[in-house]
Amino acid sequence: MTSPDPTDGVDVGLLSAVRAGGTAEAATGDRAFLQALLDAEVALTRAQATLGLAPVSAADALAAVADASSFDLRDLAQRARTDGNPVIPLVADLTRAVDPAFAAYTHRGATSQDIMDTAAMLVAFRTLEPMLSDLDNMTAALALLTAAHRGTPMPGRTFGQHAVPTTFGLKAAGWRALILDARDRLAAVQATLPVQLGGAAGTLAAFHAYSPHPAPPDLGIRLLDEYAKQTGLVSPLLPWHTLRTPIADLGTALAFTTGALGKFAADVLTLSRTEIAEITEGAAGGSSAMPHKRNPVRATLIAATARQLPALASVLLGGLVAEDERPAGAWHAEWQTLREALRLTGGATHTAADLAANLVVDSDRMRANLNLTNGLIVAERVAIDLTPQLGRAEARALLDDATRRAAADRIPLAEALGDIAADTDPTRYLGCAPALVDAALTRQATP
Amino acid sequence: MTSPDPTDGVDVGLLSAVRAGGTAEAATGDRAFLQALLDAEVALTRAQATLGLAPVSAADALAAVADASSFDLRDLAQRARTDGNPVIPLVADLTRAVDPAFAAYTHRGATSQDIMDTAAMLVAFRTLEPMLSDLDNMTAALALLTAAHRGTPMPGRTFGQHAVPTTFGLKAAGWRALILDARDRLAAVQATLPVQLGGAAGTLAAFHAYSPHPAPPDLGIRLLDEYAKQTGLVSPLLPWHTLRTPIADLGTALAFTTGALGKFAADVLTLSRTEIAEITEGAAGGSSAMPHKRNPVRATLIAATARQLPALASVLLGGLVAEDERPAGAWHAEWQTLREALRLTGGATHTAADLAANLVVDSDRMRANLNLTNGLIVAERVAIDLTPQLGRAEARALLDDATRRAAADRIPLAEALGDIAADTDPTRYLGCAPALVDAALTRQATP
Amino acid sequence: MTSPDPTDGVDVGLLSAVRAGGTAEAATGDRAFLQALLDAEVALTRAQATLGLAPVSAADALAAVADASSFDLRDLAQRARTDGNPVIPLVADLTRAVDPAFAAYTHRGATSQDIMDTAAMLVAFRTLEPMLSDLDNMTAALALLTAAHRGTPMPGRTFGQHAVPTTFGLKAAGWRALILDARDRLAAVQATLPVQLGGAAGTLAAFHAYSPHPAPPDLGIRLLDEYAKQTGLVSPLLPWHTLRTPIADLGTALAFTTGALGKFAADVLTLSRTEIAEITEGAAGGSSAMPHKRNPVRATLIAATARQLPALASVLLGGLVAEDERPAGAWHAEWQTLREALRLTGGATHTAADLAANLVVDSDRMRANLNLTNGLIVAERVAIDLTPQLGRAEARALLDDATRRAAADRIPLAEALGDIAADTDPTRYLGCAPALVDAALTRQATP
Amino acid sequence: MTSPDPTDGVDVGLLSAVRAGGTAEAATGDRAFLQALLDAEVALTRAQATLGLAPVSAADALAAVADASSFDLRDLAQRARTDGNPVIPLVADLTRAVDPAFAAYTHRGATSQDIMDTAAMLVAFRTLEPMLSDLDNMTAALALLTAAHRGTPMPGRTFGQHAVPTTFGLKAAGWRALILDARDRLAAVQATLPVQLGGAAGTLAAFHAYSPHPAPPDLGIRLLDEYAKQTGLVSPLLPWHTLRTPIADLGTALAFTTGALGKFAADVLTLSRTEIAEITEGAAGGSSAMPHKRNPVRATLIAATARQLPALASVLLGGLVAEDERPAGAWHAEWQTLREALRLTGGATHTAADLAANLVVDSDRMRANLNLTNGLIVAERVAIDLTPQLGRAEARALLDDATRRAAADRIPLAEALGDIAADTDPTRYLGCAPALVDAALTRQATP
């Protein structure tokens, strides 16, 4: 066996097929994060220039060299060990790279966290963009399924047992409703992602001190607003170095999303079981051992993310407990956790949109499965029908006997009931499933 | 040692001081939950009566016996083992208790989950009520602290080290901002808590079958709306037996809240350390070993909840992955988890409101602590001041030397700087802390 | 709707059927915990008496009043809010209750955490006892199933799809192996549960100061050893106020256990699905809506605990990060979390032992299900058989064609293969399943 | 702002300084994992050759091409999306690369999970190796600190408040004890990491079918044993495709380790606070805003990992619930989670060993801090001393008065006590701290 070589530290998705090669992976990778750090630095200098705290040419000079492809990612990552974050070595490199006449303006007045947090928000914003679009595609695909199968009868299952009939449209309407819930939550979070700026301890004092003219008491706030404009992010009411609402909100919205997708995946996995076979993935995966087997791969990959996100969200929620003006650990625990949450959710979203668009529904099989219990699936209805005729106790006794015989002799319940008139057709016991479908389809994504 | 006696199963809060004897404990206890189950049953019969699906007197008869104090909690709990939930034995008892003329209307058409979920929503609604009021009191107390200490200088601390000065008002403003965030999230969730009604598999079919008159296709939806009215909860677009948005939202809003409270508690714990002593709890706790010791007990209890809620929320987020029309396990895992989340958060909220109202702030000590580093805390500012005079490199060298001597000889930085003119007064390096306080105080709870 | 009454705080298991009325519930309830606190106090005084640090009659006097049924649980719970733990009010009550001549010896030299931690270990020890016995019963029941079905063929399933045949004995052997793993871990933890004694900050200094004779330098260690003897727990090398190995180990062993049980439950839930029906719970649960339905209630309740324990364990693992000589929050977060972990696991263990003993296996149905895929389940084997005859490529092509026709025409693969000789009997493709069963059955619980 | 370029998916540690460039990162990277996959394939063919199931030259031919540097990681990662795991595309590439005469023996009889799981165990084994060595170095460094400071007095702190004196040696002994606990757990897990082999559904049937000679009933078991020998891993009693003990054990042992390290880090962070200053990191990190500030960077990075591991462990514990013969999701969720757990823990271990070796202890400052409370820290002792002289009540009253005056007038407690003789020297109230240190130092790592 060979020993690991020096390139072994790289993660390109070999262990995370759900996002390998996808948009979310690209948007959250180290290169993308580095670019966001650079974008944050440029925007800060530009905001200062706008307020007369720096020459415009300083911002231009910085922008000219702020290209992530010019920096050595591995070297930055390793130098980050000294001070705990990559901004410090990056600022050193950037200061060397920029026109010396403007070097002093690089990162001036800021603290590392201002840049790290702003970059994280930019990365989140950019990763959410295609995610929302995938969710839109997915809800559109589900709307088609819902409408097409508004009245397609299938067994309703509770605790794994046939209960009463439902329709596949109602099931798909439920999936869509959850996805819309997820979309609304993600969109709401995206719309509030704030820029970060507070300086060493959240007072923005250095910007006041650097001010070439007498600083008004709210100079820092004006800069915060201008910085927000430059980045396209929202201006927060306070620096949020230890007020981690945006991170917690991202974590919970992402975990909600994989949960919603996970419900969809769980149903696909169940309904595609060999014995049930009501659904198949449009293009299923193979097996290294059994060439003829077709696995519900996409649902599997989605289900796997739904097992990870709640734990990642719990770390991000835990980060709310951030002591002082900058915590020793809580903040650092967010970075990789948030990235992993973003890229897993992005991968799951894209995979799910694809799965929804290609789902193959076998309504004949659904219809056949309705008869598997020889009428047990309409026992509730028959009980209701018989009660007025026979009284509750006698109706129950008769039904008990009939269902027992239907199961034992494998005959339809109608036959076992003999002369007793009762409607045992499962397709006529759908309640308001179609009406619920109609109502559900009126809902659109919150604009 | 004695062996456990039969009453040992009872939990009255001995291991959970944060909520012992409090409102949230009472509102989430088994008795309260049982009452909510009964309320749900009564409201359902009443809703059916309103639509002509049951006689009004059936609802009256049910209401007459739906008093939680008449039922044997332990017996119900143990009989719940047979079928997995307490609704089934409760319905049996209730059917026996009610006027026999109307017994057939008890729980008619419903499934256990309709009642369990509706009861959980009622319990959540009722527990949130005092929680929101505690948070209002807390933000009011924090507003006073914020305003009073708008300009009170204290050390800003990052990674446990003095960084630059800040003001206590700015810190308190941050606490308040987080609490407002929590309040907004809880209020939003409370306003959307839905009633549950779907029948055996979410189609409301039994209600259609029971209908004494020809049922319109949307009869179930009308009943859902009426049921919502009767309970004061919201009418959902779909039955949500396996669309667990309300539970996930509750979990994350509660975890957000203890996280927000936990930030407050973490700061109180730090600032009340013997060596820092800038804050004390108004009435601190004792020690069984050291009679003279005063412990920050309330902050400790709050901090403990903030360590538990992210994990509880992760369970509730995990519950989104609920297969079929009713899952085998995911739903059952919610009940005790949600209750624990509600009562811990309720206890923490109440404790924190009390703590905020009684916090003792020692601004003299804050002022004294500002000088602990012999000027290091204003080094950033001095560096900024000196640079134009001396150039960046010389300024840095001079400052390095002066701070080293100030620390070694325990003299003020001003003295170590000698003739060099620089403003080393930490109280004049507060940036826009007061302006940020003013801005933060304009924010009110979202109505 | 009625408002909650003052007894609403009580939890008797209404929301946690898995443990309602069971041994673990009784052994972890407030009354049992209180008794453990009292046992810890008595043992400590007795240990001191043994070393001549207190009169023997002081220990006797304390033992005489140390009966949990004489104390007001609710009152203690609420007074615990003042100081953060129930030991302080308990010591006050105990000091009042004991013969005044010996009151001064109550809790002498100890800190609250000494008593709380020792009590928690006693409660854990006592709860583990019946849990281990339930697991022994369960492995015995599974051994019978394993042996009886050593060669019972059934479909092996991967990703929900039929893969190749396996035997039910091999599946049951796997369940048993996991349960033995769990049993070994719980037994190992139980055997190392330590007593706690350190005094105010872990130095045992007060015991030295109270010593009526000149204290040897290791007096505290001798007392620790003696205290261990009195409680039946292990003497630790160091006081562990902030070295939380025992708690973390308990948490992970309990979560491992519900995970192992959860695998068993997951398989029961799958195999008892209406469409699969290879297994039924011996006595299944009913439905409030569908009188004829039989739900796998026990497996459902077990599955629900497996969703909760990993999160609870994460809180207990998080408690390892306990600052100083006693932490402000980490310790308090353990109490209710550990109790919940113990009683859920105890309930799940008992429920699973019952389920294993009553499982009904339908080997005819397993046999029938093997044919569901018309031979796909032996495609791997046929491919292996054909390759030497036909070469790899031709064998694959022929098999592809035959399986496609078998599926389309719903004929057995053997028929579709026509003249090609291949063994398509799934019951002759079991590999070393029976041999694996034999090997697995040789394993016993680690003594 | 520039848009992300195609190399953005790469993670080289920019957001995870704790492991950037370290051994654990290299040992867990995609390249190392790919090599482990290849090692697993080669070992399997070699094991088959040993049993006469394949020619030895087939194993040699495979070994000749099984070099991770010859494969395209990104391409493999993306092709893994089709089938859900990277083994399937890897086997395709490998089959093409190997001498065509032996291509048929590549991966013969195995399933993807056999290779993935075996590779994961190899990666774990290799990552644990340096981790254990780092922990050995760390315990050695802590042993030196413990011995050197066996009697160095410092304040014992509980709830952040001075309680009674302790010694720094006792604190360091506690750190060492926890690290030894972690080391024992990791070593125990490493010693039991099993090879994986079961074929399509755990019966090893394909190996029987491929056997050129009549297969004995336990052929698969013999192959399992031989495979274990070839890999250096342990032979399991059963294939463990859905018996995930090794993964759960790894997860909990790793989380235990970061918890143990996290306790150490938490104490370093507290004791290095500006106001306490009893400890400094040997070489501390800088600040981008405040050039003179020294941050406890290593403790911060360690603390951050301790916030992540419990959540990752909860995912791995959750993976125990793996349905059927291979689960759809639970298994896939393990891969990236386990890797992250390994590399974070490896990074934290290395960082902590470095921190322990370079810790700077200021015993003068500890001594000075003992006097901060003007004697409160010995109040317990004085109370014990005075009680025999004055009786309990009077002693308490007198002490209350004296401590109050000592605090108010900022005079030593001895002075406030006036003529009352009492030993108020904190350095003479250390209990058996030194004896505990001696006992703790006798413990060595379990061999």
Coordinates of C-alpha atoms in Angstrom, one line a residue, chain B residues 144-361:
Chain B
L144 CA -33.4 51.0 30.0
L145 CA -29.9 49.5 30.5
T146 CA -29.0 50.4 26.9
A147 CA -30.1 54.0 27.2
A148 CA -28.6 54.4 30.7
H149 CA -25.2 53.1 29.6
R150 CA -25.2 54.5 26.1
G151 CA -21.8 56.0 26.7
T152 CA -20.5 54.0 29.6
P153 CA -17.0 52.9 28.5
M154 CA -15.8 49.3 29.1
P155 CA -13.3 47.1 27.5
G156 CA -14.3 45.5 24.2
R157 CA -13.0 41.9 24.3
T158 CA -12.2 39.5 21.5
F159 CA -10.8 36.0 22.1
G160 CA -10.9 36.9 25.8
Q161 CA -8.4 39.7 25.3
H162 CA -9.0 43.4 25.6
A163 CA -9.3 44.8 22.1
V164 CA -10.5 48.4 22.0
P165 CA -13.1 50.2 24.2
T166 CA -16.8 49.8 23.7
T167 CA -19.7 50.9 25.7
F168 CA -21.9 48.9 28.0
G169 CA -24.9 50.4 26.2
L170 CA -23.8 49.0 22.9
K171 CA -23.4 45.6 24.5
A172 CA -26.9 45.8 26.0
A173 CA -28.3 47.0 22.7
G174 CA -26.9 43.9 21.1
W175 CA -28.6 41.7 23.7
R176 CA -31.8 43.5 23.0
A177 CA -31.5 43.2 19.2
L178 CA -31.1 39.4 19.6
I179 CA -34.1 39.2 21.9
L180 CA -36.2 41.2 19.5
D181 CA -35.1 38.8 16.7
A182 CA -36.2 35.9 18.9
R183 CA -39.5 37.6 19.8
D184 CA -40.3 38.2 16.1
R185 CA -39.6 34.6 15.2
L186 CA -41.7 33.2 18.1
A187 CA -44.6 35.6 17.3
A188 CA -44.5 34.7 13.7
V189 CA -44.7 31.0 14.5
Q190 CA -47.5 31.5 17.0
A191 CA -49.5 33.4 14.4
T192 CA -49.4 30.5 12.0
L193 CA -50.0 27.4 14.3
P194 CA -52.5 25.3 12.4
V195 CA -55.3 23.0 13.4
Q196 CA -54.9 19.4 12.2
L197 CA -57.6 17.4 10.5
G198 CA -57.3 14.8 7.8
G199 CA -58.8 11.6 9.1
A200 CA -57.2 8.2 8.5
A201 CA -54.9 9.2 5.7
G202 CA -55.4 12.9 5.1
T203 CA -58.4 12.9 2.7
L204 CA -61.1 13.6 5.3
A205 CA -63.1 10.8 3.7
A206 CA -64.8 9.6 6.8
F207 CA -66.4 13.0 7.3
H208 CA -67.8 12.8 3.8
A209 CA -69.1 9.3 4.5
Y210 CA -70.7 10.3 7.8
S211 CA -72.4 13.2 6.2
P212 CA -76.2 12.9 6.7
H213 CA -76.7 14.9 3.5
P214 CA -74.9 14.6 0.2
A215 CA -71.4 15.8 0.8
P216 CA -70.1 18.6 -1.4
P217 CA -66.6 17.8 -2.7
D218 CA -65.0 20.2 -0.4
L219 CA -66.9 19.3 2.8
G220 CA -63.7 18.3 4.5
I221 CA -62.1 21.7 3.7
R222 CA -65.1 23.5 5.2
L223 CA -64.9 21.4 8.3
L224 CA -61.2 22.2 8.5
D225 CA -62.0 25.9 8.4
E226 CA -64.7 25.6 11.0
Y227 CA -62.4 23.5 13.2
A228 CA -59.8 26.2 13.0
K229 CA -62.3 28.7 14.1
Q230 CA -63.4 26.6 17.1
T231 CA -59.8 26.2 18.3
G232 CA -58.5 29.7 17.5
L233 CA -55.8 28.1 15.4
V234 CA -55.1 28.7 11.7
S235 CA -56.7 26.6 8.9
P236 CA -54.0 24.9 6.9
L237 CA -54.1 24.6 3.1
L238 CA -53.6 20.8 3.5
P239 CA -53.7 18.3 6.4
W240 CA -50.1 18.2 7.6
H241 CA -49.8 14.7 9.0
T242 CA -46.5 14.3 7.2
L243 CA -45.9 18.0 6.2
R244 CA -44.3 19.0 9.5
T245 CA -43.5 22.6 8.9
P246 CA -45.3 23.8 12.1
I247 CA -43.2 21.5 14.3
A248 CA -39.9 22.3 12.5
D249 CA -40.7 26.0 12.8
L250 CA -41.4 25.8 16.4
G251 CA -38.2 23.9 17.1
T252 CA -36.0 26.3 15.3
A253 CA -37.7 29.4 16.7
L254 CA -37.4 28.0 20.3
A255 CA -33.7 27.1 19.7
F256 CA -33.1 30.5 18.3
T257 CA -34.6 32.0 21.4
T258 CA -32.4 30.1 23.9
G259 CA -29.5 30.9 21.7
A260 CA -30.3 34.6 21.9
L261 CA -30.8 34.2 25.7
G262 CA -27.6 32.2 25.8
K263 CA -25.6 35.0 24.3
F264 CA -26.9 37.3 27.1
A265 CA -26.1 34.7 29.7
A266 CA -22.7 34.0 28.4
D267 CA -21.8 37.7 28.7
V268 CA -23.3 37.9 32.2
L269 CA -21.2 34.9 33.2
T270 CA -18.0 36.4 31.8
L271 CA -18.6 39.9 33.1
S272 CA -19.4 38.5 36.6
R273 CA -16.2 36.5 36.9
T274 CA -14.3 37.3 40.1
E275 CA -11.5 39.0 38.1
I276 CA -13.8 41.0 35.9
A277 CA -16.7 41.9 38.2
E278 CA -18.3 44.4 36.0
I279 CA -21.7 42.9 36.5
T280 CA -23.5 41.0 39.2
E281 CA -26.8 39.2 39.2
G282 CA -29.2 41.1 41.4
A283 CA -29.8 38.2 43.8
A284 CA -27.2 35.5 43.3
G285 CA -27.2 31.9 44.4
G286 CA -25.3 30.3 47.3
S287 CA -23.1 27.3 47.6
S288 CA -23.5 24.3 49.8
A289 CA -19.8 24.3 50.5
M290 CA -18.9 28.0 50.6
P291 CA -21.5 30.1 52.5
H292 CA -20.0 33.4 51.3
K293 CA -20.0 32.6 47.7
R294 CA -22.5 34.2 45.3
N295 CA -23.0 32.4 42.1
P296 CA -24.6 33.8 38.8
V297 CA -27.3 31.1 39.1
R298 CA -29.8 32.6 36.7
A299 CA -27.3 33.0 33.9
T300 CA -26.1 29.5 34.6
L301 CA -29.6 28.0 34.2
I302 CA -30.2 30.0 31.0
A303 CA -26.8 28.9 29.6
A304 CA -27.7 25.3 30.3
T305 CA -30.9 25.5 28.2
A306 CA -28.9 27.0 25.3
R307 CA -26.8 23.8 25.3
Q308 CA -29.9 21.6 25.0
L309 CA -32.2 23.3 22.5
P310 CA -30.0 23.0 19.3
A311 CA -30.1 19.2 19.8
L312 CA -33.8 19.2 20.4
A313 CA -34.4 21.3 17.4
S314 CA -32.3 18.9 15.3
V315 CA -34.7 16.1 16.3
L316 CA -37.7 18.2 15.2
L317 CA -36.0 19.2 12.0
G318 CA -35.3 15.5 11.4
G319 CA -39.0 14.9 11.8
L320 CA -39.7 16.6 8.5
V321 CA -38.6 13.3 6.9
A322 CA -41.9 11.6 7.5
E323 CA -42.7 8.9 5.1
D324 CA -46.2 8.0 3.7
E325 CA -49.4 9.4 5.2
R326 CA -48.2 8.9 8.8
P327 CA -44.7 7.9 9.7
A328 CA -43.7 5.1 12.1
G329 CA -41.4 6.9 14.5
A330 CA -40.8 10.4 13.3
W331 CA -44.1 11.7 14.6
H332 CA -43.8 9.9 18.0
A333 CA -40.3 11.4 18.5
E334 CA -41.8 14.9 18.3
W335 CA -44.0 14.8 21.4
Q336 CA -41.7 14.8 24.3
T337 CA -39.0 16.7 22.4
L338 CA -41.4 19.6 21.6
R339 CA -42.6 19.7 25.1
E340 CA -39.1 19.8 26.5
A341 CA -38.2 22.5 24.0
L342 CA -41.2 24.5 25.0
R343 CA -40.7 24.3 28.7
L344 CA -37.0 24.8 28.7
T345 CA -37.4 27.9 26.5
G346 CA -40.3 29.1 28.6
G347 CA -38.2 28.7 31.8
A348 CA -35.2 30.3 30.3
T349 CA -37.2 33.3 29.0
H350 CA -38.8 33.9 32.4
T351 CA -35.5 33.5 34.1
A352 CA -33.8 35.9 31.7
A353 CA -36.5 38.5 32.0
D354 CA -35.9 38.4 35.8
L355 CA -32.2 38.6 35.3
A356 CA -32.3 41.5 32.9
A357 CA -34.5 43.4 35.3
N358 CA -32.2 43.0 38.2
L359 CA -28.8 43.2 36.6
V360 CA -26.3 45.3 38.7
V361 CA -23.8 47.2 36.6

